[in-house]
mmCIF file with all atom_site columns, C-alpha atoms in Angstrom:
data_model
loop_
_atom_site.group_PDB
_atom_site.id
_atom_site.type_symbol
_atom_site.label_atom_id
_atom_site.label_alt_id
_atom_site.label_comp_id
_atom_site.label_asym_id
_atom_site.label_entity_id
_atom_site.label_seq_id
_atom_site.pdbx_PDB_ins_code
_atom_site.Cartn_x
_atom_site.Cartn_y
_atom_site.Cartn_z
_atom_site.occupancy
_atom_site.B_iso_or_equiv
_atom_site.pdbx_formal_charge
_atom_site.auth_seq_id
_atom_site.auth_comp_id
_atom_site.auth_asym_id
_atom_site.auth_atom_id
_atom_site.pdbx_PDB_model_num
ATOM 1   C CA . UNK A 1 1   ? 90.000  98.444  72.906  1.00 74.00 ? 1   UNK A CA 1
ATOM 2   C CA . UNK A 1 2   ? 90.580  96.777  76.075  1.00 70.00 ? 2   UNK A CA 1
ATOM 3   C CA . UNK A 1 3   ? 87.934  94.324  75.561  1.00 71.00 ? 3   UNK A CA 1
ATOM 4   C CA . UNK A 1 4   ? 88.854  93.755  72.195  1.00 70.00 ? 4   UNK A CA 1
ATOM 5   C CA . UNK A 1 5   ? 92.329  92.755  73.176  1.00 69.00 ? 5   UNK A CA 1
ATOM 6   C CA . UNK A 1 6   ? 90.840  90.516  75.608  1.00 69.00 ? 6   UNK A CA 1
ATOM 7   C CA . UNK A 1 7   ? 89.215  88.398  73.021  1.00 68.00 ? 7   UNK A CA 1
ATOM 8   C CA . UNK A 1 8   ? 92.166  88.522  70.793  1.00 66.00 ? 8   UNK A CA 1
ATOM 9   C CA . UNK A 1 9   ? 94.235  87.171  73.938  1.00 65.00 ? 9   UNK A CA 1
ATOM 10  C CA . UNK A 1 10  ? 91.553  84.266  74.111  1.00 64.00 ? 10  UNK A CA 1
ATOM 11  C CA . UNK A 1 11  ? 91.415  83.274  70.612  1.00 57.00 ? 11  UNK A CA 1
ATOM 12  C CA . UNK A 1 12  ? 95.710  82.441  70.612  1.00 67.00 ? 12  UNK A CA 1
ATOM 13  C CA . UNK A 1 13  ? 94.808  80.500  73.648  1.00 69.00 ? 13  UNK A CA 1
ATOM 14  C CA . UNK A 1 14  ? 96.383  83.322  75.964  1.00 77.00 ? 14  UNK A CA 1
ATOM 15  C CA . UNK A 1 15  ? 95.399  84.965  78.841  1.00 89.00 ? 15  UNK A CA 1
ATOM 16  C CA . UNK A 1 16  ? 94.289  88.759  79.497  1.00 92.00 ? 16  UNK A CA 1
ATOM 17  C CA . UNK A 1 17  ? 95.840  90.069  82.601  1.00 94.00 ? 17  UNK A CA 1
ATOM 18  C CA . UNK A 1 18  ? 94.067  92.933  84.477  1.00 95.00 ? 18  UNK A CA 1
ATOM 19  C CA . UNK A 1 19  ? 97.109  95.180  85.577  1.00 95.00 ? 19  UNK A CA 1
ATOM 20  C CA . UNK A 1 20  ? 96.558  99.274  86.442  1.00 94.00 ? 20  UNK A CA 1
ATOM 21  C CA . UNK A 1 21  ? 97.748  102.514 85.779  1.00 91.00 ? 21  UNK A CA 1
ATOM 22  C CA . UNK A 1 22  ? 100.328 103.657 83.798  1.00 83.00 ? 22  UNK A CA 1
ATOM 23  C CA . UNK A 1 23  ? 103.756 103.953 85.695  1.00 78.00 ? 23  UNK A CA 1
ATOM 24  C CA . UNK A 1 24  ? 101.861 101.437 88.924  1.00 83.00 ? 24  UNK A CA 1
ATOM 25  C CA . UNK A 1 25  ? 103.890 98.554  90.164  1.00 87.00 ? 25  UNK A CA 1
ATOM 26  C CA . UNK A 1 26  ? 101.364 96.429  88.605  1.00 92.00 ? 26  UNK A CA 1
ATOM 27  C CA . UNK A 1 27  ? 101.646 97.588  85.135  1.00 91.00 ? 27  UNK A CA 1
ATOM 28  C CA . UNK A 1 28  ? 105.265 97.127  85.618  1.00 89.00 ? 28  UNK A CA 1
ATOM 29  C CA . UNK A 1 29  ? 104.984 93.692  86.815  1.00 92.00 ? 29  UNK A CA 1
ATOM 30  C CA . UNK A 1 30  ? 102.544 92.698  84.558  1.00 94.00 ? 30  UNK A CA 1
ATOM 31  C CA . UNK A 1 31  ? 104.614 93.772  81.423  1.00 94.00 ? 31  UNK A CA 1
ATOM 32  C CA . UNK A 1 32  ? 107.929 92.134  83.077  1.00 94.00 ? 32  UNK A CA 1
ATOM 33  C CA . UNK A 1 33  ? 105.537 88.682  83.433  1.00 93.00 ? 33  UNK A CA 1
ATOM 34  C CA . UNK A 1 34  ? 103.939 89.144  79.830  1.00 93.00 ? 34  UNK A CA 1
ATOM 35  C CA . UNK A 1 35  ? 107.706 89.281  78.677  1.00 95.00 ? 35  UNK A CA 1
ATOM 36  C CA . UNK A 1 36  ? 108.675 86.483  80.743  1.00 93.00 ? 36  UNK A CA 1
ATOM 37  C CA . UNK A 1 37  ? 105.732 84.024  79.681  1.00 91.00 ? 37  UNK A CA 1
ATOM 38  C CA . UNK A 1 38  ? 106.128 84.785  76.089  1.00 89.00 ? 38  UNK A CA 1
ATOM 39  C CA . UNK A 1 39  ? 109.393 83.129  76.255  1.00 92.00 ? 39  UNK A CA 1
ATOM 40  C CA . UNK A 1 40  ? 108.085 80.088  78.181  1.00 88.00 ? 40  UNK A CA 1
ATOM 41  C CA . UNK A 1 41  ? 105.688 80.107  75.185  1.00 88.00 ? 41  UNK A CA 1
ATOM 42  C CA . UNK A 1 42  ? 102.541 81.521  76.779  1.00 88.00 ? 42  UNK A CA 1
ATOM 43  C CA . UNK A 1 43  ? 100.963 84.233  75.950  1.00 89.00 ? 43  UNK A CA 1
ATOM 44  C CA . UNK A 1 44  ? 100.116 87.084  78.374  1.00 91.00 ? 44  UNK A CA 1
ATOM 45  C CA . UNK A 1 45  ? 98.206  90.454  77.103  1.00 90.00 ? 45  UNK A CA 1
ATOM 46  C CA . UNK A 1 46  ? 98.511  93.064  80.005  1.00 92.00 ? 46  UNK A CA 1
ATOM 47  C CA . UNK A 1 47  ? 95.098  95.359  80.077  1.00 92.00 ? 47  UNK A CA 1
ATOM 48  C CA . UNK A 1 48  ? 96.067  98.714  81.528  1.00 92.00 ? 48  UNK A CA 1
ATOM 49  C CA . UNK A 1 49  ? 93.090  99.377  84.406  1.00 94.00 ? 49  UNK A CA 1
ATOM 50  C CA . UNK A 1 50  ? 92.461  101.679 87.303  1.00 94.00 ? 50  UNK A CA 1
ATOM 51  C CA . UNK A 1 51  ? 93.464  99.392  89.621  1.00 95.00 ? 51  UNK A CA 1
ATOM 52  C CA . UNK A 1 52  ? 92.329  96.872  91.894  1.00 96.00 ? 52  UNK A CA 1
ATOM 53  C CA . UNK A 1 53  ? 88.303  97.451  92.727  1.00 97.00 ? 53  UNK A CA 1
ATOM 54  C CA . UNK A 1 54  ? 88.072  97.713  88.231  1.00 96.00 ? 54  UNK A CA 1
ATOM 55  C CA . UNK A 1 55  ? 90.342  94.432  88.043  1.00 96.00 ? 55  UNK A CA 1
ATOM 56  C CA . UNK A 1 56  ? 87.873  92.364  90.456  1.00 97.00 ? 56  UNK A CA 1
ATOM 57  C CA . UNK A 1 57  ? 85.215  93.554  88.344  1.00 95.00 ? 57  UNK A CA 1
ATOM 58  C CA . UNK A 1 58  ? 86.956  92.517  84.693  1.00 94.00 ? 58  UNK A CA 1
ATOM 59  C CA . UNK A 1 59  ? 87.571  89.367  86.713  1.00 95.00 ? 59  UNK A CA 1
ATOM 60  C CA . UNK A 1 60  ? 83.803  89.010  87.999  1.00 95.00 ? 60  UNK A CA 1
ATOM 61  C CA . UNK A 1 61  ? 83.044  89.763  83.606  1.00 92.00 ? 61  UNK A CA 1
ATOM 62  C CA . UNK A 1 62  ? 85.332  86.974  82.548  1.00 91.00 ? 62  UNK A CA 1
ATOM 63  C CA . UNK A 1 63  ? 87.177  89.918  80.254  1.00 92.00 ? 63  UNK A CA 1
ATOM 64  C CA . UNK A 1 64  ? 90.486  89.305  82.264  1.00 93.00 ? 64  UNK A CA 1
ATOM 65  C CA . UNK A 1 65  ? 92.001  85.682  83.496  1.00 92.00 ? 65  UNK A CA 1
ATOM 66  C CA . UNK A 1 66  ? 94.743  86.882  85.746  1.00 93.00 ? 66  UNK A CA 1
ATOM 67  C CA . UNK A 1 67  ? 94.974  90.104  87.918  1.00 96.00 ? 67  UNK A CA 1
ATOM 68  C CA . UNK A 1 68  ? 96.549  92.074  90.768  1.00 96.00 ? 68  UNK A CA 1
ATOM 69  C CA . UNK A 1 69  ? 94.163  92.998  93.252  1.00 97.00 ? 69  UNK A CA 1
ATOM 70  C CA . UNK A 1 70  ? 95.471  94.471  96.520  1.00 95.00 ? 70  UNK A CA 1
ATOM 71  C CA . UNK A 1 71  ? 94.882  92.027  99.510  1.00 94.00 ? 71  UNK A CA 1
ATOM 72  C CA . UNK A 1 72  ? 92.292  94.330  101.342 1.00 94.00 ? 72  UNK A CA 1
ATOM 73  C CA . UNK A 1 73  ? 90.339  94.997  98.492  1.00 96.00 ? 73  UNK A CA 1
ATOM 74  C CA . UNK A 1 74  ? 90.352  91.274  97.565  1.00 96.00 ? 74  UNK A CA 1
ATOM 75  C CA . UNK A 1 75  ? 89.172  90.672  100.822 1.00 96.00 ? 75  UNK A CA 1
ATOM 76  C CA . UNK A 1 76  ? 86.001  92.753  100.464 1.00 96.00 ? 76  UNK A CA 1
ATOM 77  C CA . UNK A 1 77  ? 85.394  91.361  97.280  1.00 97.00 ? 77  UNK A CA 1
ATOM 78  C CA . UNK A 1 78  ? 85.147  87.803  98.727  1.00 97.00 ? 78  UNK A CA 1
ATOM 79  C CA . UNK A 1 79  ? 82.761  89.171  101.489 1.00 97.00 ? 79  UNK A CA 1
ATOM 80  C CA . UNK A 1 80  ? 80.408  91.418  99.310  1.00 96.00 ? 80  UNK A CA 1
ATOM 81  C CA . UNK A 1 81  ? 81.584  94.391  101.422 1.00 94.00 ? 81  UNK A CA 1
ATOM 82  C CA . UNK A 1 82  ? 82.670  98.079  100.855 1.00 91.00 ? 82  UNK A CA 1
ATOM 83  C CA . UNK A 1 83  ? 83.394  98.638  97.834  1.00 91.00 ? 83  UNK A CA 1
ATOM 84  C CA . UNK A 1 84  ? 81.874  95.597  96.165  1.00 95.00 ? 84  UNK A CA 1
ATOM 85  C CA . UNK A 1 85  ? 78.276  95.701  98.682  1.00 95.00 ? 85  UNK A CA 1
ATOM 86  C CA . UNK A 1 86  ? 75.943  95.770  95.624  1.00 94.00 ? 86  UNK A CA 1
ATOM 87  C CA . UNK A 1 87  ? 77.737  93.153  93.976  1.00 94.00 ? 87  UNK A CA 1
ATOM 88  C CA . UNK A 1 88  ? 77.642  91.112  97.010  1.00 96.00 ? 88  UNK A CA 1
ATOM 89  C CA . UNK A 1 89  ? 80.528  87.909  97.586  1.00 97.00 ? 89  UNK A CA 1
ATOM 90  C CA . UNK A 1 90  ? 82.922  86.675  95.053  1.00 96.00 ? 90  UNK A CA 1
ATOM 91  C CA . UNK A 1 91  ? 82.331  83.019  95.606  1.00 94.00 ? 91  UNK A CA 1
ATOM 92  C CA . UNK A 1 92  ? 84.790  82.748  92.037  1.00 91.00 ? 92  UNK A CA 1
ATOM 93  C CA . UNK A 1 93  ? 87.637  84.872  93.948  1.00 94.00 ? 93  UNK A CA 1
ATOM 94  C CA . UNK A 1 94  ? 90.928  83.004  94.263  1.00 93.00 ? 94  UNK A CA 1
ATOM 95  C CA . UNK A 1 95  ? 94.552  83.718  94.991  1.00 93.00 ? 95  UNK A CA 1
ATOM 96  C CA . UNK A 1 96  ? 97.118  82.122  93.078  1.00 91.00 ? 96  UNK A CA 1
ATOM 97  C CA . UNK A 1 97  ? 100.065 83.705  95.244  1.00 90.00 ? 97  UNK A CA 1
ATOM 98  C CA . UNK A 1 98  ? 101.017 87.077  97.443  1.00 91.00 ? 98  UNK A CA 1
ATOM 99  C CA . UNK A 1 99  ? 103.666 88.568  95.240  1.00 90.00 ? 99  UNK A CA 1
ATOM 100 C CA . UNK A 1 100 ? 104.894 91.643  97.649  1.00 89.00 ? 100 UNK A CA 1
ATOM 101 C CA . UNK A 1 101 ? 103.564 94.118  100.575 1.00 90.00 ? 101 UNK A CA 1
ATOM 102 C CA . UNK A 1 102 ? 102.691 97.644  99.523  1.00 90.00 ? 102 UNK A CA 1
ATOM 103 C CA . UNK A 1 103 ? 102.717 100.745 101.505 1.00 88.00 ? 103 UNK A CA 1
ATOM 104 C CA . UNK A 1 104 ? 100.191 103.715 101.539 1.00 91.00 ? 104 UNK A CA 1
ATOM 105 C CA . UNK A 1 105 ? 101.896 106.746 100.680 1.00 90.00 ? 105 UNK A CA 1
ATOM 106 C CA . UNK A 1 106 ? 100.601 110.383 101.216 1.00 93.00 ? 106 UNK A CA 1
ATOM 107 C CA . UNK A 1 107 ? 102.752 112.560 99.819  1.00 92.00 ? 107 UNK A CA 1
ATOM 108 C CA . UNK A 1 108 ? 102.730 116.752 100.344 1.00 93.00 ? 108 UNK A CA 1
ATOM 109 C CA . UNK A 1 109 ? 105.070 119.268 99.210  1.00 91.00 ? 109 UNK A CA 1
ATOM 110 C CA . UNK A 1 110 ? 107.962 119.462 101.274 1.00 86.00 ? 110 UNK A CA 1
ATOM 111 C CA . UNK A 1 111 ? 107.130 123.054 102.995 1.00 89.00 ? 111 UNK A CA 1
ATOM 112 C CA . UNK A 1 112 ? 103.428 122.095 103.772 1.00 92.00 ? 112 UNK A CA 1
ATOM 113 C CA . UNK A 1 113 ? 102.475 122.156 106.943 1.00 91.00 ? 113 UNK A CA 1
ATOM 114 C CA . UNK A 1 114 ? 100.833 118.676 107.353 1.00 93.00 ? 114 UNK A CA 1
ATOM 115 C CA . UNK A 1 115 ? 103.220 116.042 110.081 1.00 91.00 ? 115 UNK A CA 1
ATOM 116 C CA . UNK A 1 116 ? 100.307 114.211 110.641 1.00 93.00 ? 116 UNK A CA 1
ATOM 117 C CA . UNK A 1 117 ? 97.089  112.577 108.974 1.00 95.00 ? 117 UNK A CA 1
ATOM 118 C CA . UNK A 1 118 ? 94.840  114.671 110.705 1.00 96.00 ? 118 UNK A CA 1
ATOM 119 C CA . UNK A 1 119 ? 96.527  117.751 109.362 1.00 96.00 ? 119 UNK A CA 1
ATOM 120 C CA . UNK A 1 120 ? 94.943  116.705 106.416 1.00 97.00 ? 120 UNK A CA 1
ATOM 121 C CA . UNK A 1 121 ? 91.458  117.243 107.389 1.00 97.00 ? 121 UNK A CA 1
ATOM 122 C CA . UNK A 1 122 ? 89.858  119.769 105.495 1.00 97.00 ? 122 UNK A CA 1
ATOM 123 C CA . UNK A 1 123 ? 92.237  119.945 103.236 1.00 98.00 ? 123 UNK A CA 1
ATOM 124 C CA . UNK A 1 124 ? 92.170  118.984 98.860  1.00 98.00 ? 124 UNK A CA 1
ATOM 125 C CA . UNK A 1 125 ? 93.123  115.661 98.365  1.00 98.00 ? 125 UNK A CA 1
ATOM 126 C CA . UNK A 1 126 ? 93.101  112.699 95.705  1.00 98.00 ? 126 UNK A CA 1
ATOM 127 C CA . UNK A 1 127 ? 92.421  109.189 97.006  1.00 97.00 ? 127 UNK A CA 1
ATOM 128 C CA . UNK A 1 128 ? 93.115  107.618 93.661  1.00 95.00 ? 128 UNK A CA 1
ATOM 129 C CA . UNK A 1 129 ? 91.190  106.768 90.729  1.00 95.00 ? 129 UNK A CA 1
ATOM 130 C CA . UNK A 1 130 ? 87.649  105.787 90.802  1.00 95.00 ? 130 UNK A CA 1
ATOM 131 C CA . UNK A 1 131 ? 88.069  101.851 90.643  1.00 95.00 ? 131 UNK A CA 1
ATOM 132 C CA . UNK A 1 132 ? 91.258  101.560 92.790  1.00 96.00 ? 132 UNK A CA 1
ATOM 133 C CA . UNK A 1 133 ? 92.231  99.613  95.376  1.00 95.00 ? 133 UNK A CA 1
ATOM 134 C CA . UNK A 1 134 ? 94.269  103.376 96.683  1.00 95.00 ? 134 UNK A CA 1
ATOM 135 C CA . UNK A 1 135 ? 91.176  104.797 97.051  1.00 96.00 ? 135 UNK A CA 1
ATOM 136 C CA . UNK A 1 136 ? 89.651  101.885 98.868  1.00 95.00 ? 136 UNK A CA 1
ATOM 137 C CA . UNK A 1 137 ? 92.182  101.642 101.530 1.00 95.00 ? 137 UNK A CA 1
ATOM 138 C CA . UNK A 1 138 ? 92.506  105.739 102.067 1.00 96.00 ? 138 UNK A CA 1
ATOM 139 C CA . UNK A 1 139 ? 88.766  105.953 102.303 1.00 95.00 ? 139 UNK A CA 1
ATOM 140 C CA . UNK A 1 140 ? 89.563  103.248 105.005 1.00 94.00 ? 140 UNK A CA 1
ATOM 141 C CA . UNK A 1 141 ? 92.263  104.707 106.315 1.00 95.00 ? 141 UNK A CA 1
ATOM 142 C CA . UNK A 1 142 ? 90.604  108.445 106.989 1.00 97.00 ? 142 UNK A CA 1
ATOM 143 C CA . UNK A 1 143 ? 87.658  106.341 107.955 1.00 96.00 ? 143 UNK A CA 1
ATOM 144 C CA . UNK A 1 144 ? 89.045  104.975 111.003 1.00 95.00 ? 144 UNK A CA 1
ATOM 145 C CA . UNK A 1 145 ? 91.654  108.094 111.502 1.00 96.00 ? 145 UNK A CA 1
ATOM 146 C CA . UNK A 1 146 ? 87.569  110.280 111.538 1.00 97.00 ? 146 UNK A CA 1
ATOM 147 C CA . UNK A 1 147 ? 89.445  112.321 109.152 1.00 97.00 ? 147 UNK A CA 1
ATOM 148 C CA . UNK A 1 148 ? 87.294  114.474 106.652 1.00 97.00 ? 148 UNK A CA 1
ATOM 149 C CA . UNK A 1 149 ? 88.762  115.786 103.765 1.00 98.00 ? 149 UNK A CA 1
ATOM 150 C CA . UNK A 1 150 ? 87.884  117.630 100.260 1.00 97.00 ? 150 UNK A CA 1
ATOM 151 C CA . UNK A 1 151 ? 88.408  116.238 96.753  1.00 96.00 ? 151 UNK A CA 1
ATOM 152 C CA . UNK A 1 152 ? 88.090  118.554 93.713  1.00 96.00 ? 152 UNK A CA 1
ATOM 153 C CA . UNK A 1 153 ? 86.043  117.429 91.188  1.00 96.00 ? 153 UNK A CA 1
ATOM 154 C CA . UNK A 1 154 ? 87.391  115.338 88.761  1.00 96.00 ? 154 UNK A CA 1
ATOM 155 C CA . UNK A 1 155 ? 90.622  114.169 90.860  1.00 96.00 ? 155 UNK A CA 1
ATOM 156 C CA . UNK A 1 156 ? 89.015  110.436 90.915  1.00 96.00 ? 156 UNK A CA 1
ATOM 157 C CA . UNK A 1 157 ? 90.191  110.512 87.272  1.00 96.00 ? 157 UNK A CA 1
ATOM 158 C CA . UNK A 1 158 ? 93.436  111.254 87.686  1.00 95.00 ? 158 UNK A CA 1
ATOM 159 C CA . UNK A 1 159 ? 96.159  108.500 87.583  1.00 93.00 ? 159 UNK A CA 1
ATOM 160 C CA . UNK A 1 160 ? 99.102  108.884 90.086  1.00 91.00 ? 160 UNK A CA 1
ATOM 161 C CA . UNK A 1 161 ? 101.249 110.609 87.726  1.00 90.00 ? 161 UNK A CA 1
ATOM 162 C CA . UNK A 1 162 ? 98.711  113.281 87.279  1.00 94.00 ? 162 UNK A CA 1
ATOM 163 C CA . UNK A 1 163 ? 97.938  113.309 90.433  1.00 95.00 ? 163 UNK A CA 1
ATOM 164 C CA . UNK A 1 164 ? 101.004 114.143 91.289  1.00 92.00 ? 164 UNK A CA 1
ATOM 165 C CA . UNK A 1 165 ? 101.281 116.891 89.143  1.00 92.00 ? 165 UNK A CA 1
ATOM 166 C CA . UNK A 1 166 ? 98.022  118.767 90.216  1.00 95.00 ? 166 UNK A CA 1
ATOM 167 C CA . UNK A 1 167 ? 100.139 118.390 93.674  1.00 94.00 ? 167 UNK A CA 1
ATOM 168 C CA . UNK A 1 168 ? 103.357 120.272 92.009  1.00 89.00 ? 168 UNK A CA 1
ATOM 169 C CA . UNK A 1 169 ? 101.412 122.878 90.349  1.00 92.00 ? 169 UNK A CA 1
ATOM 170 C CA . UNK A 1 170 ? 98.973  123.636 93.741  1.00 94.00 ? 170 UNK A CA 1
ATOM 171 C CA . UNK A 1 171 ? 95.739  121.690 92.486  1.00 96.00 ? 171 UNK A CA 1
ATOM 172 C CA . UNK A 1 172 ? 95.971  119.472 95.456  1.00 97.00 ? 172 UNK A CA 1
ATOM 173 C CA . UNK A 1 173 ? 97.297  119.755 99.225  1.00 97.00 ? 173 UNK A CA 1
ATOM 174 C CA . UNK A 1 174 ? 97.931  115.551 99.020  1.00 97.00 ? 174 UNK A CA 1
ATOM 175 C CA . UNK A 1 175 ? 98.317  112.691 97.050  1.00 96.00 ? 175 UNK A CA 1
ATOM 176 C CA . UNK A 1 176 ? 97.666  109.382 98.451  1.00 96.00 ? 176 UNK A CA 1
ATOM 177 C CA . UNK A 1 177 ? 99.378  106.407 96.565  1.00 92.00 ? 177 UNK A CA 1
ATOM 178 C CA . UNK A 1 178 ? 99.307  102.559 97.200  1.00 92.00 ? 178 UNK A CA 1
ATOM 179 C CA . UNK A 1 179 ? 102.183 100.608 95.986  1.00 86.00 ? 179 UNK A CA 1
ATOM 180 C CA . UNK A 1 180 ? 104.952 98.739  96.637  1.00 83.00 ? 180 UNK A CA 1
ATOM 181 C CA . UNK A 1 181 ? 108.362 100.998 97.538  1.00 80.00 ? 181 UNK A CA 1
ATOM 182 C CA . UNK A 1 182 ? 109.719 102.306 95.317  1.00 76.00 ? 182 UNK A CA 1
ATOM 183 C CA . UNK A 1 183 ? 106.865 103.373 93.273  1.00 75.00 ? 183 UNK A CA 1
ATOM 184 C CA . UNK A 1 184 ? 107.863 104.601 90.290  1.00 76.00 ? 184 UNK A CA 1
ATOM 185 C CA . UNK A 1 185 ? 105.824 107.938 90.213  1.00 77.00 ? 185 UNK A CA 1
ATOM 186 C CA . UNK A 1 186 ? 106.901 108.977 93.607  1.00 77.00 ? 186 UNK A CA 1
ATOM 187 C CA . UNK A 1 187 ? 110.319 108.281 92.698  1.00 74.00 ? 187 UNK A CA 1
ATOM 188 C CA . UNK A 1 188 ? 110.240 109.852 89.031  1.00 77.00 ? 188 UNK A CA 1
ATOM 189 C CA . UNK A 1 189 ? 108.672 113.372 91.323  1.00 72.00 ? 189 UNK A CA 1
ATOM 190 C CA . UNK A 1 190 ? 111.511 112.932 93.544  1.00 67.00 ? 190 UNK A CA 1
ATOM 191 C CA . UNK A 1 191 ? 113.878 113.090 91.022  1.00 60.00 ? 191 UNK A CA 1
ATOM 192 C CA . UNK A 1 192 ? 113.451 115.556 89.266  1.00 47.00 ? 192 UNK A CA 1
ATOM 193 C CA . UNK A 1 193 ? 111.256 118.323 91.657  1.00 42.00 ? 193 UNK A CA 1
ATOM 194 C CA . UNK A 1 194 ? 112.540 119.433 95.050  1.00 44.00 ? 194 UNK A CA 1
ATOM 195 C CA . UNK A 1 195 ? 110.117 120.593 97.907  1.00 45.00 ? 195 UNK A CA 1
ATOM 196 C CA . UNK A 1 196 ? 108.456 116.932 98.031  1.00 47.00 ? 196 UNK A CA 1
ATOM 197 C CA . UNK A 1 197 ? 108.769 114.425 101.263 1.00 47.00 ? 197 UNK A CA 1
ATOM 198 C CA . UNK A 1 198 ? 107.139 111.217 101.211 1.00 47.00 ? 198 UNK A CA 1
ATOM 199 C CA . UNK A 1 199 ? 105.763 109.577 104.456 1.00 48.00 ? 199 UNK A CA 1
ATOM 200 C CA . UNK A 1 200 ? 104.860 105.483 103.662 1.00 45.00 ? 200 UNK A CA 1
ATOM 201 C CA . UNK A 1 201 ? 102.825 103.700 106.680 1.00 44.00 ? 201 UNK A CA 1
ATOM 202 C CA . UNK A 1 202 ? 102.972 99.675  105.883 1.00 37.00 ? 202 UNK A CA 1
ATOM 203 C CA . UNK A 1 203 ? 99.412  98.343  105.176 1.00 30.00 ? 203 UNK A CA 1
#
């Protein structure tokens, strides 16, 4: 369907826009910008995506025009590193503009006994979907931090409202979530459960 609304965008001589998941800064963004444009005149179709490692690669396929791609994980696309390796450099890779700075958040249930990252090790976790730029950086981050930790099978699907869920109902000890403050599903959690705390570290 995505694809197919790609095309479509194309043939009215508009432009697919990679965003990410439902509830993300991005999709949020990329609606408010579709809604803008369209009264400029231009068309804008938002694709909804995992996030930033999928949107390099609808970029890299010529299915999407525009996206938002985190700045570290654009970086290792230009280089052929990490997550894009096998792909090798994105010669075609440019930025039109920095739009905002986005913070990791890891985010445990308020009578947990994690203070630090390290408490974490060990412990079940999500680091995002499959294709995000989330789990790119907190693979990073534990990386450096020579923190170890477990993910239940499956959790790599799970957007951040899901993932936050599994977190309410016990699934997971930790959520880590990369976006710009406030993100909407942290603050939607917030609202309406008790017993969560949210500690944000500036990337």
């Amino acid at each position: 369907v995505r694809n197919v609304n790609a095309r479509l965008a194309r043939l009215a001589k508009g432009y697919p826009v990679a965003s990410g998941p439902p509830g993300g800064s991005y999709e949020r963004l990329a609606k408010s910008l579709a809604a803008d444009a369209q009264l400029q005149g231009v068309r804008l179709t938002v694709l909804p995506t995992a996030g930033s490692v999928e949107n390099v690669a609808l970029l890299r396929q010529r299915t999407a025009e525009l996206a938002f791609i985190q700045a570290d994980v654009a970086a290792q696309a230009a280089a052929g590193k990490g997550a894009f390796a096998r792909a090798g450099p994105y010669d075609g890779l440019h930025a039109l503009l920095a739009l905002f700075p986005e913070q990791m958040h890891i985010v445990v249930r308020r009578d947990d006994r994690a203070k630090k990252l390290s408490d974490l090790a060990g412990r079940r976790v999500s680091l995002g979907l499959a294709a995000s730029g989330t789990r790119v950086t907190a693979i990073t981050l534990l990386t450096a931090a020579n923190v170890s930790v477990a993910e239940p099978p499956g959790t790599d699907a799970l957007d951040p409202r899901a993932a936050l869920v599994a977190l309410k109902t016990g699934g997971l000890d930790a959520v880590f979530l990369v976006g710009a403050v406030p993100f909407l599903p942290v603050v939607e959690i917030a609202g309406v459960l008790e017993g969560f705390v949210v500690d944000a570290r500036r990337i």
